[in-house]
PDB file of C-alpha atoms in Angstrom:
ATOM      1  CA  MET A   1      -1.387  24.684 -12.744  1.00 55.00           C
ATOM      2  CA  SER A   2       0.948  21.965 -11.512  1.00 58.00           C
ATOM      3  CA  LYS A   3       0.239  18.300 -12.532  1.00 60.00           C
ATOM      4  CA  ALA A   4      -1.111  17.524  -9.041  1.00 60.00           C
ATOM      5  CA  GLU A   5      -3.677  20.316  -9.311  1.00 66.00           C
ATOM      6  CA  GLU A   6      -4.999  19.331 -12.740  1.00 71.00           C
ATOM      7  CA  PRO A   7      -8.602  18.238 -12.649  1.00 77.00           C
ATOM      8  CA  ILE A   8      -9.558  14.664 -13.407  1.00 79.00           C
ATOM      9  CA  PRO A   9     -10.441  14.435 -17.159  1.00 81.00           C
ATOM     10  CA  VAL A  10     -14.031  14.187 -18.014  1.00 83.00           C
ATOM     11  CA  SER A  11     -13.646  10.891 -19.750  1.00 82.00           C
ATOM     12  CA  VAL A  12     -12.098   9.437 -16.647  1.00 79.00           C
ATOM     13  CA  ARG A  13     -14.817  10.781 -14.326  1.00 80.00           C
ATOM     14  CA  LYS A  14     -17.481   9.327 -16.683  1.00 82.00           C
ATOM     15  CA  ARG A  15     -15.767   5.884 -16.673  1.00 80.00           C
ATOM     16  CA  LEU A  16     -15.451   5.920 -12.836  1.00 78.00           C
ATOM     17  CA  ALA A  17     -19.096   7.027 -12.476  1.00 79.00           C
ATOM     18  CA  THR A  18     -20.207   4.121 -14.683  1.00 78.00           C
ATOM     19  CA  VAL A  19     -18.180   1.531 -12.752  1.00 77.00           C
ATOM     20  CA  LEU A  20     -19.306   3.017  -9.337  1.00 77.00           C
ATOM     21  CA  SER A  21     -22.896   2.897 -10.559  1.00 74.00           C
ATOM     22  CA  HIS A  22     -22.632  -0.691 -11.447  1.00 70.00           C
ATOM     23  CA  LEU A  23     -21.145  -1.483  -8.075  1.00 69.00           C
ATOM     24  CA  ALA A  24     -23.923   0.266  -6.270  1.00 69.00           C
ATOM     25  CA  GLU A  25     -26.741  -1.351  -8.346  1.00 64.00           C
ATOM     26  CA  ASN A  26     -25.302  -4.849  -8.394  1.00 58.00           C
ATOM     27  CA  ARG A  27     -24.061  -5.184  -4.828  1.00 57.00           C
ATOM     28  CA  LYS A  28     -24.607  -8.796  -3.861  1.00 52.00           C
ATOM     29  CA  GLU A  29     -23.710  -8.447  -0.145  1.00 50.00           C
ATOM     30  CA  PRO A  30     -24.613  -5.830   2.364  1.00 47.00           C
ATOM     31  CA  CYS A  31     -22.080  -3.223   3.358  1.00 47.00           C
ATOM     32  CA  GLU A  32     -21.822  -4.416   6.991  1.00 41.00           C
ATOM     33  CA  GLY A  33     -18.203  -4.380   8.033  1.00 40.00           C
ATOM     34  CA  ALA A  34     -17.089  -2.938   4.659  1.00 42.00           C
ATOM     35  CA  VAL A  35     -16.019   0.504   3.655  1.00 43.00           C
ATOM     36  CA  ARG A  36     -19.154   2.579   3.560  1.00 40.00           C
ATOM     37  CA  HIS A  37     -19.997   5.377   1.074  1.00 41.00           C
ATOM     38  CA  ASN A  38     -23.105   7.107   0.013  1.00 41.00           C
ATOM     39  CA  GLY A  39     -23.887   4.263  -2.434  1.00 41.00           C
ATOM     40  CA  CYS A  40     -24.488   1.852   0.410  1.00 47.00           C
ATOM     41  CA  SER A  41     -27.642   3.693   1.374  1.00 47.00           C
ATOM     42  CA  GLY A  42     -28.890   3.739  -2.207  1.00 48.00           C
ATOM     43  CA  GLY A  43     -27.741   7.401  -2.825  1.00 51.00           C
ATOM     44  CA  ALA A  44     -25.572   8.518  -5.633  1.00 52.00           C
ATOM     45  CA  VAL A  45     -21.992   7.306  -5.559  1.00 50.00           C
ATOM     46  CA  ASP A  46     -19.168   9.808  -6.307  1.00 54.00           C
ATOM     47  CA  VAL A  47     -15.433   9.400  -6.453  1.00 55.00           C
ATOM     48  CA  GLU A  48     -14.952  11.770  -3.491  1.00 55.00           C
ATOM     49  CA  ASP A  49     -17.400   9.586  -1.399  1.00 55.00           C
ATOM     50  CA  LEU A  50     -14.906   6.728  -1.659  1.00 52.00           C
ATOM     51  CA  ALA A  51     -12.052   8.832  -0.305  1.00 51.00           C
ATOM     52  CA  SER A  52     -13.925   9.888   2.801  1.00 48.00           C
ATOM     53  CA  THR A  53     -15.000   6.671   4.458  1.00 46.00           C
ATOM     54  CA  GLY A  54     -15.056   8.122   7.960  1.00 46.00           C
ATOM     55  CA  LEU A  55     -13.597   4.964   9.459  1.00 44.00           C
ATOM     56  CA  GLY A  56     -10.430   6.735  10.705  1.00 43.00           C
ATOM     57  CA  ARG A  57      -8.532   3.501  10.631  1.00 44.00           C
ATOM     58  CA  LYS A  58      -4.859   3.346  10.036  1.00 47.00           C
ATOM     59  CA  HIS A  59      -3.342   0.079   8.887  1.00 51.00           C
ATOM     60  CA  ASN A  60       0.001  -1.391  10.018  1.00 60.00           C
ATOM     61  CA  ALA A  61       1.119  -4.609   8.309  1.00 68.00           C
ATOM     62  CA  GLU A  62       4.195  -5.162  10.370  1.00 75.00           C
ATOM     63  CA  HIS A  63       2.480  -7.941  12.455  1.00 80.00           C
ATOM     64  CA  LEU A  64       1.867  -9.983   9.292  1.00 85.00           C
ATOM     65  CA  ASP A  65       5.499  -9.467   8.038  1.00 86.00           C
ATOM     66  CA  LYS A  66       6.539 -12.058  10.637  1.00 87.00           C
ATOM     67  CA  GLN A  67       3.771 -14.473   9.604  1.00 89.00           C
ATOM     68  CA  PRO A  68       4.370 -15.151   5.853  1.00 89.00           C
ATOM     69  CA  GLU A  69       2.228 -18.256   5.889  1.00 91.00           C
ATOM     70  CA  VAL A  70      -0.613 -15.915   6.713  1.00 90.00           C
ATOM     71  CA  LEU A  71       0.444 -12.930   4.579  1.00 91.00           C
ATOM     72  CA  PHE A  72       0.815 -14.940   1.452  1.00 92.00           C
ATOM     73  CA  ASP A  73      -1.975 -17.396   1.955  1.00 93.00           C
ATOM     74  CA  PRO A  74      -3.800 -17.655  -1.422  1.00 93.00           C
ATOM     75  CA  ARG A  75      -7.208 -18.078   0.252  1.00 94.00           C
ATOM     76  CA  ARG A  76      -6.889 -14.383   1.376  1.00 91.00           C
ATOM     77  CA  PHE A  77      -6.958 -13.231  -2.289  1.00 91.00           C
ATOM     78  CA  GLU A  78      -9.901 -15.327  -3.624  1.00 93.00           C
ATOM     79  CA  ALA A  79     -12.334 -12.379  -3.441  1.00 92.00           C
ATOM     80  CA  SER A  80     -10.036 -10.205  -5.585  1.00 93.00           C
ATOM     81  CA  GLN A  81     -10.162 -12.917  -8.404  1.00 93.00           C
ATOM     82  CA  ARG A  82     -13.934 -12.820  -8.857  1.00 93.00           C
ATOM     83  CA  PRO A  83     -15.471 -11.195 -11.899  1.00 92.00           C
ATOM     84  CA  LEU A  84     -15.070  -7.276 -11.786  1.00 90.00           C
ATOM     85  CA  LEU A  85     -18.433  -6.348 -10.421  1.00 90.00           C
ATOM     86  CA  GLU A  86     -18.265  -8.974  -7.639  1.00 90.00           C
ATOM     87  CA  ALA A  87     -14.601  -8.657  -6.740  1.00 91.00           C
ATOM     88  CA  SER A  88     -13.102  -6.921  -3.778  1.00 92.00           C
ATOM     89  CA  THR A  89      -9.774  -5.174  -3.511  1.00 92.00           C
ATOM     90  CA  LEU A  90      -6.626  -6.892  -2.349  1.00 91.00           C
ATOM     91  CA  PRO A  91      -6.074  -6.952   1.448  1.00 89.00           C
ATOM     92  CA  ALA A  92      -4.583  -3.779   2.758  1.00 87.00           C
ATOM     93  CA  GLU A  93      -1.236  -5.478   3.660  1.00 88.00           C
ATOM     94  CA  VAL A  94      -0.493  -5.891  -0.018  1.00 88.00           C
ATOM     95  CA  TYR A  95       0.046  -2.131  -0.161  1.00 88.00           C
ATOM     96  CA  SER A  96       1.816  -1.613   3.182  1.00 88.00           C
ATOM     97  CA  SER A  97       3.767  -4.674   4.007  1.00 90.00           C
ATOM     98  CA  ARG A  98       7.575  -4.662   3.754  1.00 91.00           C
ATOM     99  CA  ALA A  99       7.714  -8.428   3.355  1.00 92.00           C
ATOM    100  CA  TRP A 100       5.056  -8.197   0.437  1.00 91.00           C
ATOM    101  CA  TYR A 101       7.100  -5.420  -1.213  1.00 92.00           C
ATOM    102  CA  LEU A 102      10.276  -7.435  -1.060  1.00 92.00           C
ATOM    103  CA  ARG A 103       8.568 -10.584  -2.475  1.00 92.00           C
ATOM    104  CA  GLU A 104       7.055  -8.410  -5.262  1.00 91.00           C
ATOM    105  CA  LEU A 105      10.483  -7.026  -6.141  1.00 91.00           C
ATOM    106  CA  GLU A 106      11.964 -10.506  -6.149  1.00 92.00           C
ATOM    107  CA  ARG A 107       9.277 -12.358  -8.152  1.00 92.00           C
ATOM    108  CA  VAL A 108       7.819  -9.650 -10.419  1.00 87.00           C
ATOM    109  CA  PHE A 109      10.335  -6.880 -11.139  1.00 85.00           C
ATOM    110  CA  MET A 110      13.799  -8.405 -10.696  1.00 87.00           C
ATOM    111  CA  PRO A 111      13.522 -11.405 -13.105  1.00 87.00           C
ATOM    112  CA  SER A 112      12.996  -9.308 -16.179  1.00 86.00           C
ATOM    113  CA  TRP A 113      12.613  -5.996 -17.784  1.00 83.00           C
ATOM    114  CA  SER A 114       9.268  -4.150 -17.187  1.00 76.00           C
ATOM    115  CA  LEU A 115       7.716  -2.350 -20.043  1.00 79.00           C
ATOM    116  CA  ILE A 116       6.419   1.070 -18.858  1.00 78.00           C
ATOM    117  CA  GLY A 117       5.537   2.732 -22.156  1.00 80.00           C
ATOM    118  CA  ARG A 118       6.802   3.777 -25.473  1.00 84.00           C
ATOM    119  CA  GLU A 119       9.445   6.362 -26.002  1.00 82.00           C
ATOM    120  CA  ASP A 120       7.162   8.448 -28.323  1.00 83.00           C
ATOM    121  CA  GLU A 121       4.606   8.698 -25.482  1.00 82.00           C
ATOM    122  CA  VAL A 122       7.006  10.443 -23.114  1.00 79.00           C
ATOM    123  CA  THR A 123       6.830  14.212 -23.706  1.00 79.00           C
ATOM    124  CA  GLU A 124       9.698  15.227 -21.393  1.00 79.00           C
ATOM    125  CA  PRO A 125      12.607  13.520 -19.760  1.00 74.00           C
ATOM    126  CA  GLY A 126      12.094  12.426 -16.116  1.00 66.00           C
TER     127      GLY A 126
END
């Protein structure tokens, strides 16, 4: 079995189930306009439900790459800084914008070394 085909460990599934349960039970705002999953209707929440939103939307961040004052406006990230069970994810452009990627390289990764783990935790080279 290749690494990509390995099942998600039980401990990880349990932790995800706990977090998703808290999100479903403590939802402060209705799901209108948000990504919908079975938890929005009061049903059980499962990891696979989150992957199949049914929105069919593809995101393209190129239009914001030319508007850095909008792309990097701190007000756009306020919801992601709330306590865990109230927070939302970062805007989609954070993951798909070339301008965001270049700024992240410049400000986060280029100024210093990044610790990625200990040598004794790596079982094989590569």
